[in-house]
Amino acid sequence: MDFFRQLFLSGDFQPHGFCYRWNSGLVWLNVLSDALIALAYFTIPFTLLWFIRKRRDLPFSWMFALFGVFIIACGTTHVMEVWNLWHAQYWLAGIIKAITALASIPTAILLVQLVPKALALPSPDELKKVNRHVVDRTEELGRANAELARANKALLQYQDQQRLVFDSIPYPVWVYESYTLAIKDVNQSAIRSYGYSREEFLSLTIKDLRPAEDTPALLENAKKAPEGAETAGSCKHRKKNGDLIDVEITSGTVVFEGRDARLVVATDVTERKQTEEALRQSDERLNLLVQGVKDYAILMLDPEGRVTTWNDGAERIKGYRAEEAIGQHFSKFYTPEAVAQDKPSQDLKIAAEQWRFEEEGWRVRKDGTRFWANVVITALRDKTGQLRGFGKVTRDITERRQAAEEVERQRNELARSNAELIATNNELEAFSYSVSHDLRAPLRSIDGFSLALLEDYEEKLDAGGKDNLHRVRAATQRMGVLIDDLLNLSRVTRTEMKLQRVDLSAIGRSVATDLKNSQPERRSEFSVQEDLEAYADSHLMRIALENLLGNAWKFTSKRESACIEFGKTHCNGSLAYFVRDNGAGFDPARAERLFGAFQRLHDTNDFPGTGVGLATVQRIIHRHGGRIWAESAVERGATFYFTLEARQGGA
Amino acid sequence: MDDKIILLVEDNADDEKLTLRALKKNNISNEVVVARNGVEALDYLFGTGTYAGRNLNIAPQVVLLDLKLPKLDGLEVLRRLRADERTKLLPIVILTSSDEEQDRVNGYGGGANSYVRKPVDFNQFSEAVRQLGLYWLVLNQPPPRRT
């Protein structure tokens, strides 16, 4: 306590000004100098403090602090010098000096130690150099930075483009983590196709896209997903609206945000599958149809001619079962001769070049027998025109060929007999012509010169001779009539028919009138029905009616009154014309002989005639496609019926 | 009537004799020139062959033409006569055994003026000849004679 009391007590000591004898100049010189030194000393630490604060990066800051304390202490000693001029508290002043000393010695020591380090600090020139280097570097850095920024921007653009590409892939694409199956990214197509928004997608796992039954397999696969392998397959996916679609998937491993993931591209093949199914069913139906065809062998060949399909018809026609035929070359069905001539290949070549080959020819069955086949080979080409094979349809037309051959044979025979007939006809024509010209001339001579004998040698001939000559003349004239009748008969056959609507009633009436006029003295009654019409040859029908009505007229000549009728009736449902008389009639047992040439049922003396008339009528009726028959009884009259079924417009 | 000539074209001697007999029987005494085949008939009418230099102003009033003739048949004779200016109007009667339709058609088609068939019965034949003579020599006016 005394110490501190002494400290602030002047004691017995004189103030320092006393030493200066209170010389005011000296005192104030010391006061001002000390005060200014103290002021300066006190400001320096603040400046240092400010400097340090501003330059925190400077080394040795603790040195500055120490230096600050030392200067403040020095300043304080100078304040005490001023104080001691008037107050003799030297103890205090001494202690302050001691403190200052204590502060200055470590400072000095430390400063000495510091000098090498301070010397190591770069000089301002060096700093300038360094600075310039730094500036250069900074500029370089700036340039590099700018470049980096550009690269960065480009990278961002690239990423945008990648995104754009990803989104514009027309197939749904997504990325999922291999082990969690969580969907990590998805493109626009997937969003559109599946109905989930992007956010919804990113909250899903692959399991959510697959039907529940697929989950176990999916998990299994996830565990053993082959590293980096690209896989493809098909499965079903469920859309947001619950629709199941068929998809084909291609996936590959990728690293996404640092994790193993798989990139999946999905293609919706629902429609394609439906089309394929429809096609398959259509194929199946077609196949059933083709398979079931029995009358045609329908098969397909590959481009080299090997059988690829075989139907029931093929088995039936060719005798091979499908398993025997398929894979065989189709030349197996050709005859050895055709194979030797390389015909199978040529046929295929024609089919390939001209699209179609067709022929009829011999083919061989499994058992070696031959059949006549109609074969059509058609080239099958795809859209690009590439030959895919051939369709072959074969029919066994052996029977048809035989039938055709038979028809041909009959036709030839017909042609031959026709030619014979024509020749015969020509001969008949020549014969008739010759008869007409040459056979009658001698008759005329016989008759003429017989008469000349009778006339010129009348007085030299007795009754017997004259009678003989009369008989010669009668026979000659009868032969003339016979020849004429025969010629008429052949003419009826030879004449060309002109069919037209013919008024038979009119012809009948005309013939009746002629007959009446030939023997006006006879009593007779002709009854001709009206509207008797026929489609016939008018000239021939007149000849027929002349004969029929003429016969009726002849065979009624011994009746007191002839009654002759021409009309029509129905017979077995068809129209028949008839000529009826009340004349001599004939024995029905001999009726079939009526229509033969030169057949006579009556004596020429009773009823003259050559027996050619009814043969002529029959020929006319037959030429009209009709038939003729007669009903009669002796002395009970006769009825001749005939039909005319001439073909309309035919000749 | 007597100066009118009849040309008979007939190859058959019997028929020739019978025709001449029939003419005589019917008192037709005109000159009858007989040609025994087609060539002879043409020679007479055109003054050729054996008849070369014949006065063609003397022409027959009528030709009785048979169809079946040696060398040149009746239809061909007819065709040649009708094809010639001098004889195209000459009255020609076809007198034949045939009544074949084709002969009649060809006869008339070839320009014959008449077609008569010779009957077998001589009486009928004689009657036919009589009527022919009467008609062609008396009744019928011949075409104008050419000079």
PDB file of C-alpha atoms in Angstrom, chain A residues 125-389:
ATOM      1  CA  ASP A 125       9.986  -4.294 -58.636  1.00  0.00           C
ATOM      2  CA  GLU A 126       9.621  -7.913 -58.174  1.00  0.00           C
ATOM      3  CA  LEU A 127       6.096  -7.330 -57.157  1.00  0.00           C
ATOM      4  CA  LYS A 128       5.508  -5.310 -60.263  1.00  0.00           C
ATOM      5  CA  LYS A 129       6.883  -8.130 -62.343  1.00  0.00           C
ATOM      6  CA  VAL A 130       4.819 -10.559 -60.419  1.00  0.00           C
ATOM      7  CA  ASN A 131       1.910  -8.271 -60.794  1.00  0.00           C
ATOM      8  CA  ARG A 132       2.335  -8.051 -64.519  1.00  0.00           C
ATOM      9  CA  HIS A 133       2.571 -11.813 -64.627  1.00  0.00           C
ATOM     10  CA  VAL A 134      -0.531 -11.998 -62.551  1.00  0.00           C
ATOM     11  CA  VAL A 135      -2.315  -9.635 -64.887  1.00  0.00           C
ATOM     12  CA  ASP A 136      -1.270 -11.741 -67.838  1.00  0.00           C
ATOM     13  CA  ARG A 137      -2.411 -14.839 -66.137  1.00  0.00           C
ATOM     14  CA  THR A 138      -5.644 -13.184 -65.211  1.00  0.00           C
ATOM     15  CA  GLU A 139      -6.262 -12.219 -68.785  1.00  0.00           C
ATOM     16  CA  GLU A 140      -5.453 -15.725 -69.842  1.00  0.00           C
ATOM     17  CA  LEU A 141      -7.765 -17.000 -67.209  1.00  0.00           C
ATOM     18  CA  GLY A 142     -10.442 -14.622 -68.387  1.00  0.00           C
ATOM     19  CA  ARG A 143     -10.097 -15.858 -71.916  1.00  0.00           C
ATOM     20  CA  ALA A 144     -10.160 -19.442 -70.757  1.00  0.00           C
ATOM     21  CA  ASN A 145     -13.165 -18.593 -68.676  1.00  0.00           C
ATOM     22  CA  ALA A 146     -14.981 -17.103 -71.617  1.00  0.00           C
ATOM     23  CA  GLU A 147     -14.183 -20.150 -73.611  1.00  0.00           C
ATOM     24  CA  LEU A 148     -15.396 -22.279 -70.786  1.00  0.00           C
ATOM     25  CA  ALA A 149     -18.610 -20.277 -70.666  1.00  0.00           C
ATOM     26  CA  ARG A 150     -19.080 -20.773 -74.383  1.00  0.00           C
ATOM     27  CA  ALA A 151     -18.391 -24.463 -74.041  1.00  0.00           C
ATOM     28  CA  ASN A 152     -20.775 -24.561 -71.183  1.00  0.00           C
ATOM     29  CA  LYS A 153     -23.435 -22.894 -73.240  1.00  0.00           C
ATOM     30  CA  ALA A 154     -22.823 -25.257 -76.107  1.00  0.00           C
ATOM     31  CA  LEU A 155     -23.045 -28.103 -73.671  1.00  0.00           C
ATOM     32  CA  LEU A 156     -26.348 -26.827 -72.457  1.00  0.00           C
ATOM     33  CA  GLN A 157     -27.549 -26.490 -76.034  1.00  0.00           C
ATOM     34  CA  TYR A 158     -26.314 -29.994 -76.751  1.00  0.00           C
ATOM     35  CA  GLN A 159     -28.182 -31.258 -73.760  1.00  0.00           C
ATOM     36  CA  ASP A 160     -31.280 -29.471 -75.024  1.00  0.00           C
ATOM     37  CA  GLN A 161     -30.852 -31.039 -78.418  1.00  0.00           C
ATOM     38  CA  GLN A 162     -30.352 -34.419 -76.846  1.00  0.00           C
ATOM     39  CA  ARG A 163     -33.582 -33.888 -75.046  1.00  0.00           C
ATOM     40  CA  LEU A 164     -35.240 -32.822 -78.236  1.00  0.00           C
ATOM     41  CA  VAL A 165     -33.990 -35.910 -80.049  1.00  0.00           C
ATOM     42  CA  PHE A 166     -35.063 -38.074 -77.162  1.00  0.00           C
ATOM     43  CA  ASP A 167     -38.496 -36.519 -77.186  1.00  0.00           C
ATOM     44  CA  SER A 168     -38.909 -36.635 -80.910  1.00  0.00           C
ATOM     45  CA  ILE A 169     -38.171 -40.361 -81.277  1.00  0.00           C
ATOM     46  CA  PRO A 170     -41.468 -41.648 -82.630  1.00  0.00           C
ATOM     47  CA  TYR A 171     -41.357 -44.694 -80.378  1.00  0.00           C
ATOM     48  CA  PRO A 172     -41.948 -44.648 -76.659  1.00  0.00           C
ATOM     49  CA  VAL A 173     -38.566 -44.586 -74.900  1.00  0.00           C
ATOM     50  CA  TRP A 174     -37.761 -44.571 -71.219  1.00  0.00           C
ATOM     51  CA  VAL A 175     -34.910 -45.170 -68.832  1.00  0.00           C
ATOM     52  CA  TYR A 176     -35.316 -47.146 -65.628  1.00  0.00           C
ATOM     53  CA  GLU A 177     -32.979 -48.111 -62.884  1.00  0.00           C
ATOM     54  CA  SER A 178     -31.888 -51.689 -63.208  1.00  0.00           C
ATOM     55  CA  TYR A 179     -32.371 -52.623 -59.555  1.00  0.00           C
ATOM     56  CA  THR A 180     -35.285 -50.511 -58.412  1.00  0.00           C
ATOM     57  CA  LEU A 181     -37.068 -50.643 -61.776  1.00  0.00           C
ATOM     58  CA  ALA A 182     -38.014 -46.995 -61.194  1.00  0.00           C
ATOM     59  CA  ILE A 183     -38.571 -44.996 -64.348  1.00  0.00           C
ATOM     60  CA  LYS A 184     -36.055 -42.141 -64.447  1.00  0.00           C
ATOM     61  CA  ASP A 185     -36.745 -40.484 -67.757  1.00  0.00           C
ATOM     62  CA  VAL A 186     -39.324 -40.793 -70.487  1.00  0.00           C
ATOM     63  CA  ASN A 187     -39.893 -39.252 -73.891  1.00  0.00           C
ATOM     64  CA  GLN A 188     -42.886 -37.490 -75.397  1.00  0.00           C
ATOM     65  CA  SER A 189     -43.951 -40.433 -77.501  1.00  0.00           C
ATOM     66  CA  ALA A 190     -44.241 -42.588 -74.373  1.00  0.00           C
ATOM     67  CA  ILE A 191     -46.279 -39.876 -72.718  1.00  0.00           C
ATOM     68  CA  ARG A 192     -48.600 -39.654 -75.690  1.00  0.00           C
ATOM     69  CA  SER A 193     -48.890 -43.399 -76.170  1.00  0.00           C
ATOM     70  CA  TYR A 194     -49.385 -44.487 -72.575  1.00  0.00           C
ATOM     71  CA  GLY A 195     -51.465 -41.581 -71.310  1.00  0.00           C
ATOM     72  CA  TYR A 196     -49.295 -40.861 -68.256  1.00  0.00           C
ATOM     73  CA  SER A 197     -47.869 -37.392 -67.745  1.00  0.00           C
ATOM     74  CA  ARG A 198     -44.118 -37.043 -67.367  1.00  0.00           C
ATOM     75  CA  GLU A 199     -44.467 -36.606 -63.622  1.00  0.00           C
ATOM     76  CA  GLU A 200     -46.707 -39.673 -63.377  1.00  0.00           C
ATOM     77  CA  PHE A 201     -44.235 -41.688 -65.371  1.00  0.00           C
ATOM     78  CA  LEU A 202     -41.360 -40.675 -63.127  1.00  0.00           C
ATOM     79  CA  SER A 203     -43.331 -41.933 -60.150  1.00  0.00           C
ATOM     80  CA  LEU A 204     -43.860 -45.371 -61.736  1.00  0.00           C
ATOM     81  CA  THR A 205     -41.744 -48.482 -62.000  1.00  0.00           C
ATOM     82  CA  ILE A 206     -41.603 -50.853 -64.923  1.00  0.00           C
ATOM     83  CA  LYS A 207     -43.848 -53.207 -62.938  1.00  0.00           C
ATOM     84  CA  ASP A 208     -46.656 -50.677 -63.267  1.00  0.00           C
ATOM     85  CA  LEU A 209     -46.488 -50.882 -67.044  1.00  0.00           C
ATOM     86  CA  ARG A 210     -46.679 -54.642 -67.196  1.00  0.00           C
ATOM     87  CA  PRO A 211     -49.604 -56.909 -66.389  1.00  0.00           C
ATOM     88  CA  ALA A 212     -49.453 -58.189 -62.808  1.00  0.00           C
ATOM     89  CA  GLU A 213     -48.584 -61.725 -63.886  1.00  0.00           C
ATOM     90  CA  ASP A 214     -45.344 -60.474 -65.448  1.00  0.00           C
ATOM     91  CA  THR A 215     -43.996 -59.093 -62.175  1.00  0.00           C
ATOM     92  CA  PRO A 216     -42.189 -62.221 -60.853  1.00  0.00           C
ATOM     93  CA  ALA A 217     -40.371 -62.727 -64.116  1.00  0.00           C
ATOM     94  CA  LEU A 218     -39.550 -59.057 -64.236  1.00  0.00           C
ATOM     95  CA  LEU A 219     -38.010 -59.124 -60.788  1.00  0.00           C
ATOM     96  CA  GLU A 220     -36.094 -62.230 -61.655  1.00  0.00           C
ATOM     97  CA  ASN A 221     -34.754 -60.595 -64.758  1.00  0.00           C
ATOM     98  CA  ALA A 222     -33.877 -57.432 -62.913  1.00  0.00           C
ATOM     99  CA  LYS A 223     -31.541 -59.417 -60.652  1.00  0.00           C
ATOM    100  CA  LYS A 224     -29.666 -61.113 -63.400  1.00  0.00           C
ATOM    101  CA  ALA A 225     -29.907 -58.454 -66.107  1.00  0.00           C
ATOM    102  CA  PRO A 226     -26.980 -59.138 -68.362  1.00  0.00           C
ATOM    103  CA  GLU A 227     -24.322 -56.472 -68.112  1.00  0.00           C
ATOM    104  CA  GLY A 228     -24.433 -54.169 -71.125  1.00  0.00           C
ATOM    105  CA  ALA A 229     -26.327 -56.674 -73.181  1.00  0.00           C
ATOM    106  CA  GLU A 230     -28.887 -55.432 -75.573  1.00  0.00           C
ATOM    107  CA  THR A 231     -32.040 -57.456 -75.424  1.00  0.00           C
ATOM    108  CA  ALA A 232     -35.161 -57.581 -77.527  1.00  0.00           C
ATOM    109  CA  GLY A 233     -38.452 -59.218 -76.946  1.00  0.00           C
ATOM    110  CA  SER A 234     -42.147 -58.762 -76.927  1.00  0.00           C
ATOM    111  CA  CYS A 235     -44.583 -58.417 -74.087  1.00  0.00           C
ATOM    112  CA  LYS A 236     -47.773 -56.698 -73.108  1.00  0.00           C
ATOM    113  CA  HIS A 237     -48.022 -53.214 -71.602  1.00  0.00           C
ATOM    114  CA  ARG A 238     -50.864 -51.610 -69.777  1.00  0.00           C
ATOM    115  CA  LYS A 239     -51.735 -48.032 -70.601  1.00  0.00           C
ATOM    116  CA  LYS A 240     -53.001 -45.568 -68.042  1.00  0.00           C
ATOM    117  CA  ASN A 241     -56.573 -46.175 -69.208  1.00  0.00           C
ATOM    118  CA  GLY A 242     -56.111 -49.919 -68.590  1.00  0.00           C
ATOM    119  CA  ASP A 243     -55.829 -50.970 -72.247  1.00  0.00           C
ATOM    120  CA  LEU A 244     -53.414 -53.811 -72.818  1.00  0.00           C
ATOM    121  CA  ILE A 245     -51.248 -53.428 -75.882  1.00  0.00           C
ATOM    122  CA  ASP A 246     -48.769 -55.746 -77.560  1.00  0.00           C
ATOM    123  CA  VAL A 247     -45.321 -54.248 -77.717  1.00  0.00           C
ATOM    124  CA  GLU A 248     -41.941 -55.200 -78.987  1.00  0.00           C
ATOM    125  CA  ILE A 249     -39.125 -54.015 -76.787  1.00  0.00           C
ATOM    126  CA  THR A 250     -35.475 -53.316 -77.361  1.00  0.00           C
ATOM    127  CA  SER A 251     -33.462 -52.436 -74.322  1.00  0.00           C
ATOM    128  CA  GLY A 252     -29.863 -51.861 -73.418  1.00  0.00           C
ATOM    129  CA  THR A 253     -27.938 -50.965 -70.347  1.00  0.00           C
ATOM    130  CA  VAL A 254     -26.885 -47.368 -69.766  1.00  0.00           C
ATOM    131  CA  VAL A 255     -25.536 -45.388 -66.844  1.00  0.00           C
ATOM    132  CA  PHE A 256     -28.034 -42.789 -65.825  1.00  0.00           C
ATOM    133  CA  GLU A 257     -27.170 -40.252 -63.136  1.00  0.00           C
ATOM    134  CA  GLY A 258     -24.431 -42.551 -61.975  1.00  0.00           C
ATOM    135  CA  ARG A 259     -26.550 -45.639 -61.634  1.00  0.00           C
ATOM    136  CA  ASP A 260     -27.034 -48.753 -63.729  1.00  0.00           C
ATOM    137  CA  ALA A 261     -30.117 -48.319 -65.762  1.00  0.00           C
ATOM    138  CA  ARG A 262     -31.781 -49.676 -68.869  1.00  0.00           C
ATOM    139  CA  LEU A 263     -32.927 -47.708 -71.854  1.00  0.00           C
ATOM    140  CA  VAL A 264     -36.078 -49.178 -73.335  1.00  0.00           C
ATOM    141  CA  VAL A 265     -37.556 -48.549 -76.774  1.00  0.00           C
ATOM    142  CA  ALA A 266     -41.093 -49.906 -77.092  1.00  0.00           C
ATOM    143  CA  THR A 267     -43.047 -50.369 -80.342  1.00  0.00           C
ATOM    144  CA  ASP A 268     -46.805 -50.807 -80.258  1.00  0.00           C
ATOM    145  CA  VAL A 269     -47.468 -53.834 -82.475  1.00  0.00           C
ATOM    146  CA  THR A 270     -51.082 -54.413 -81.398  1.00  0.00           C
ATOM    147  CA  GLU A 271     -52.413 -53.520 -84.837  1.00  0.00           C
ATOM    148  CA  ARG A 272     -49.695 -55.485 -86.584  1.00  0.00           C
ATOM    149  CA  LYS A 273     -50.463 -58.490 -84.403  1.00  0.00           C
ATOM    150  CA  GLN A 274     -54.155 -58.158 -85.212  1.00  0.00           C
ATOM    151  CA  THR A 275     -53.327 -57.934 -88.916  1.00  0.00           C
ATOM    152  CA  GLU A 276     -51.029 -60.896 -88.583  1.00  0.00           C
ATOM    153  CA  GLU A 277     -53.731 -62.813 -86.813  1.00  0.00           C
ATOM    154  CA  ALA A 278     -56.295 -61.909 -89.457  1.00  0.00           C
ATOM    155  CA  LEU A 279     -53.779 -62.904 -92.107  1.00  0.00           C
ATOM    156  CA  ARG A 280     -53.061 -66.135 -90.307  1.00  0.00           C
ATOM    157  CA  GLN A 281     -56.768 -66.945 -90.119  1.00  0.00           C
ATOM    158  CA  SER A 282     -57.204 -66.039 -93.768  1.00  0.00           C
ATOM    159  CA  ASP A 283     -54.225 -68.214 -94.629  1.00  0.00           C
ATOM    160  CA  GLU A 284     -55.712 -70.990 -92.581  1.00  0.00           C
ATOM    161  CA  ARG A 285     -59.070 -70.737 -94.325  1.00  0.00           C
ATOM    162  CA  LEU A 286     -57.388 -70.646 -97.727  1.00  0.00           C
ATOM    163  CA  ASN A 287     -55.271 -73.566 -96.738  1.00  0.00           C
ATOM    164  CA  LEU A 288     -58.339 -75.510 -95.619  1.00  0.00           C
ATOM    165  CA  LEU A 289     -60.028 -74.688 -98.883  1.00  0.00           C
ATOM    166  CA  VAL A 290     -57.047 -75.659-101.018  1.00  0.00           C
ATOM    167  CA  GLN A 291     -56.422 -78.699 -98.887  1.00  0.00           C
ATOM    168  CA  GLY A 292     -60.010 -79.845 -99.250  1.00  0.00           C
ATOM    169  CA  VAL A 293     -60.128 -79.534-103.046  1.00  0.00           C
ATOM    170  CA  LYS A 294     -60.334 -83.037-104.405  1.00  0.00           C
ATOM    171  CA  ASP A 295     -60.666 -82.538-108.139  1.00  0.00           C
ATOM    172  CA  TYR A 296     -57.542 -80.449-108.586  1.00  0.00           C
ATOM    173  CA  ALA A 297     -54.013 -81.117-107.490  1.00  0.00           C
ATOM    174  CA  ILE A 298     -52.984 -77.761-106.077  1.00  0.00           C
ATOM    175  CA  LEU A 299     -49.395 -77.477-104.968  1.00  0.00           C
ATOM    176  CA  MET A 300     -46.632 -75.003-104.622  1.00  0.00           C
ATOM    177  CA  LEU A 301     -43.081 -75.300-105.818  1.00  0.00           C
ATOM    178  CA  ASP A 302     -40.017 -73.425-104.686  1.00  0.00           C
ATOM    179  CA  PRO A 303     -38.129 -71.510-107.388  1.00  0.00           C
ATOM    180  CA  GLU A 304     -36.096 -74.643-108.174  1.00  0.00           C
ATOM    181  CA  GLY A 305     -39.221 -76.751-108.641  1.00  0.00           C
ATOM    182  CA  ARG A 306     -39.322 -78.674-105.378  1.00  0.00           C
ATOM    183  CA  VAL A 307     -42.749 -79.337-103.916  1.00  0.00           C
ATOM    184  CA  THR A 308     -43.529 -77.234-100.833  1.00  0.00           C
ATOM    185  CA  THR A 309     -47.264 -77.806-100.379  1.00  0.00           C
ATOM    186  CA  TRP A 310     -49.568 -80.677-101.283  1.00  0.00           C
ATOM    187  CA  ASN A 311     -53.336 -80.972-101.134  1.00  0.00           C
ATOM    188  CA  ASP A 312     -55.816 -83.848-101.011  1.00  0.00           C
ATOM    189  CA  GLY A 313     -56.506 -83.483-104.711  1.00  0.00           C
ATOM    190  CA  ALA A 314     -52.809 -83.926-105.437  1.00  0.00           C
ATOM    191  CA  GLU A 315     -52.775 -87.095-103.367  1.00  0.00           C
ATOM    192  CA  ARG A 316     -55.885 -88.364-105.085  1.00  0.00           C
ATOM    193  CA  ILE A 317     -54.658 -87.568-108.606  1.00  0.00           C
ATOM    194  CA  LYS A 318     -50.966 -88.363-108.306  1.00  0.00           C
ATOM    195  CA  GLY A 319     -51.068 -91.026-105.592  1.00  0.00           C
ATOM    196  CA  TYR A 320     -48.319 -89.579-103.362  1.00  0.00           C
ATOM    197  CA  ARG A 321     -49.027 -88.633 -99.756  1.00  0.00           C
ATOM    198  CA  ALA A 322     -47.966 -85.165 -98.672  1.00  0.00           C
ATOM    199  CA  GLU A 323     -44.952 -86.443 -96.723  1.00  0.00           C
ATOM    200  CA  GLU A 324     -43.798 -88.391 -99.759  1.00  0.00           C
ATOM    201  CA  ALA A 325     -44.211 -85.486-102.132  1.00  0.00           C
ATOM    202  CA  ILE A 326     -43.004 -82.455-100.209  1.00  0.00           C
ATOM    203  CA  GLY A 327     -39.353 -81.760-100.913  1.00  0.00           C
ATOM    204  CA  GLN A 328     -39.382 -83.808-104.116  1.00  0.00           C
ATOM    205  CA  HIS A 329     -38.655 -82.180-107.459  1.00  0.00           C
ATOM    206  CA  PHE A 330     -41.801 -81.879-109.535  1.00  0.00           C
ATOM    207  CA  SER A 331     -40.152 -83.563-112.518  1.00  0.00           C
ATOM    208  CA  LYS A 332     -41.110 -86.763-110.670  1.00  0.00           C
ATOM    209  CA  PHE A 333     -44.597 -86.316-112.138  1.00  0.00           C
ATOM    210  CA  TYR A 334     -43.358 -86.124-115.739  1.00  0.00           C
ATOM    211  CA  THR A 335     -42.871 -89.045-118.071  1.00  0.00           C
ATOM    212  CA  PRO A 336     -39.274 -90.260-118.441  1.00  0.00           C
ATOM    213  CA  GLU A 337     -39.290 -89.067-122.075  1.00  0.00           C
ATOM    214  CA  ALA A 338     -40.299 -85.554-121.001  1.00  0.00           C
ATOM    215  CA  VAL A 339     -37.646 -85.550-118.272  1.00  0.00           C
ATOM    216  CA  ALA A 340     -35.053 -86.694-120.817  1.00  0.00           C
ATOM    217  CA  GLN A 341     -35.968 -83.695-122.938  1.00  0.00           C
ATOM    218  CA  ASP A 342     -35.570 -81.405-119.908  1.00  0.00           C
ATOM    219  CA  LYS A 343     -39.210 -80.434-120.241  1.00  0.00           C
ATOM    220  CA  PRO A 344     -39.839 -79.765-116.515  1.00  0.00           C
ATOM    221  CA  SER A 345     -37.164 -77.071-116.419  1.00  0.00           C
ATOM    222  CA  GLN A 346     -38.359 -75.581-119.675  1.00  0.00           C
ATOM    223  CA  ASP A 347     -41.921 -75.440-118.383  1.00  0.00           C
ATOM    224  CA  LEU A 348     -40.750 -73.615-115.264  1.00  0.00           C
ATOM    225  CA  LYS A 349     -38.687 -71.270-117.401  1.00  0.00           C
ATOM    226  CA  ILE A 350     -41.711 -70.404-119.506  1.00  0.00           C
ATOM    227  CA  ALA A 351     -43.831 -69.882-116.386  1.00  0.00           C
ATOM    228  CA  ALA A 352     -41.155 -67.636-114.880  1.00  0.00           C
ATOM    229  CA  GLU A 353     -40.745 -65.591-118.061  1.00  0.00           C
ATOM    230  CA  GLN A 354     -44.329 -65.392-119.200  1.00  0.00           C
ATOM    231  CA  TRP A 355     -45.929 -65.580-115.738  1.00  0.00           C
ATOM    232  CA  ARG A 356     -48.024 -68.564-116.783  1.00  0.00           C
ATOM    233  CA  PHE A 357     -47.535 -71.901-118.434  1.00  0.00           C
ATOM    234  CA  GLU A 358     -50.380 -74.117-119.472  1.00  0.00           C
ATOM    235  CA  GLU A 359     -50.521 -77.349-121.355  1.00  0.00           C
ATOM    236  CA  GLU A 360     -52.229 -80.646-121.651  1.00  0.00           C
ATOM    237  CA  GLY A 361     -49.996 -83.650-121.594  1.00  0.00           C
ATOM    238  CA  TRP A 362     -49.133 -86.999-120.063  1.00  0.00           C
ATOM    239  CA  ARG A 363     -48.108 -87.169-116.418  1.00  0.00           C
ATOM    240  CA  VAL A 364     -47.184 -90.132-114.264  1.00  0.00           C
ATOM    241  CA  ARG A 365     -48.795 -91.308-111.022  1.00  0.00           C
ATOM    242  CA  LYS A 366     -46.936 -92.884-108.143  1.00  0.00           C
ATOM    243  CA  ASP A 367     -47.887 -96.354-109.357  1.00  0.00           C
ATOM    244  CA  GLY A 368     -46.375 -95.563-112.758  1.00  0.00           C
ATOM    245  CA  THR A 369     -49.655 -95.288-114.639  1.00  0.00           C
ATOM    246  CA  ARG A 370     -50.089 -92.311-116.888  1.00  0.00           C
ATOM    247  CA  PHE A 371     -52.871 -89.806-116.980  1.00  0.00           C
ATOM    248  CA  TRP A 372     -53.689 -86.991-119.339  1.00  0.00           C
ATOM    249  CA  ALA A 373     -53.369 -83.779-117.384  1.00  0.00           C
ATOM    250  CA  ASN A 374     -54.257 -80.186-117.762  1.00  0.00           C
ATOM    251  CA  VAL A 375     -51.412 -78.331-116.048  1.00  0.00           C
ATOM    252  CA  VAL A 376     -51.195 -74.654-115.192  1.00  0.00           C
ATOM    253  CA  ILE A 377     -47.995 -73.336-113.642  1.00  0.00           C
ATOM    254  CA  THR A 378     -48.042 -69.779-112.396  1.00  0.00           C
ATOM    255  CA  ALA A 379     -44.994 -67.849-111.271  1.00  0.00           C
ATOM    256  CA  LEU A 380     -45.320 -66.344-107.788  1.00  0.00           C
ATOM    257  CA  ARG A 381     -43.387 -63.127-107.328  1.00  0.00           C
ATOM    258  CA  ASP A 382     -43.156 -60.767-104.391  1.00  0.00           C
ATOM    259  CA  LYS A 383     -43.636 -57.021-104.580  1.00  0.00           C
ATOM    260  CA  THR A 384     -40.084 -56.487-105.736  1.00  0.00           C
ATOM    261  CA  GLY A 385     -40.529 -58.956-108.556  1.00  0.00           C
ATOM    262  CA  GLN A 386     -38.330 -61.564-106.923  1.00  0.00           C
ATOM    263  CA  LEU A 387     -39.396 -65.074-107.938  1.00  0.00           C
ATOM    264  CA  ARG A 388     -40.695 -66.848-104.821  1.00  0.00           C
ATOM    265  CA  GLY A 389     -41.822 -70.052-106.416  1.00  0.00           C
TER     266      GLY A 389
END
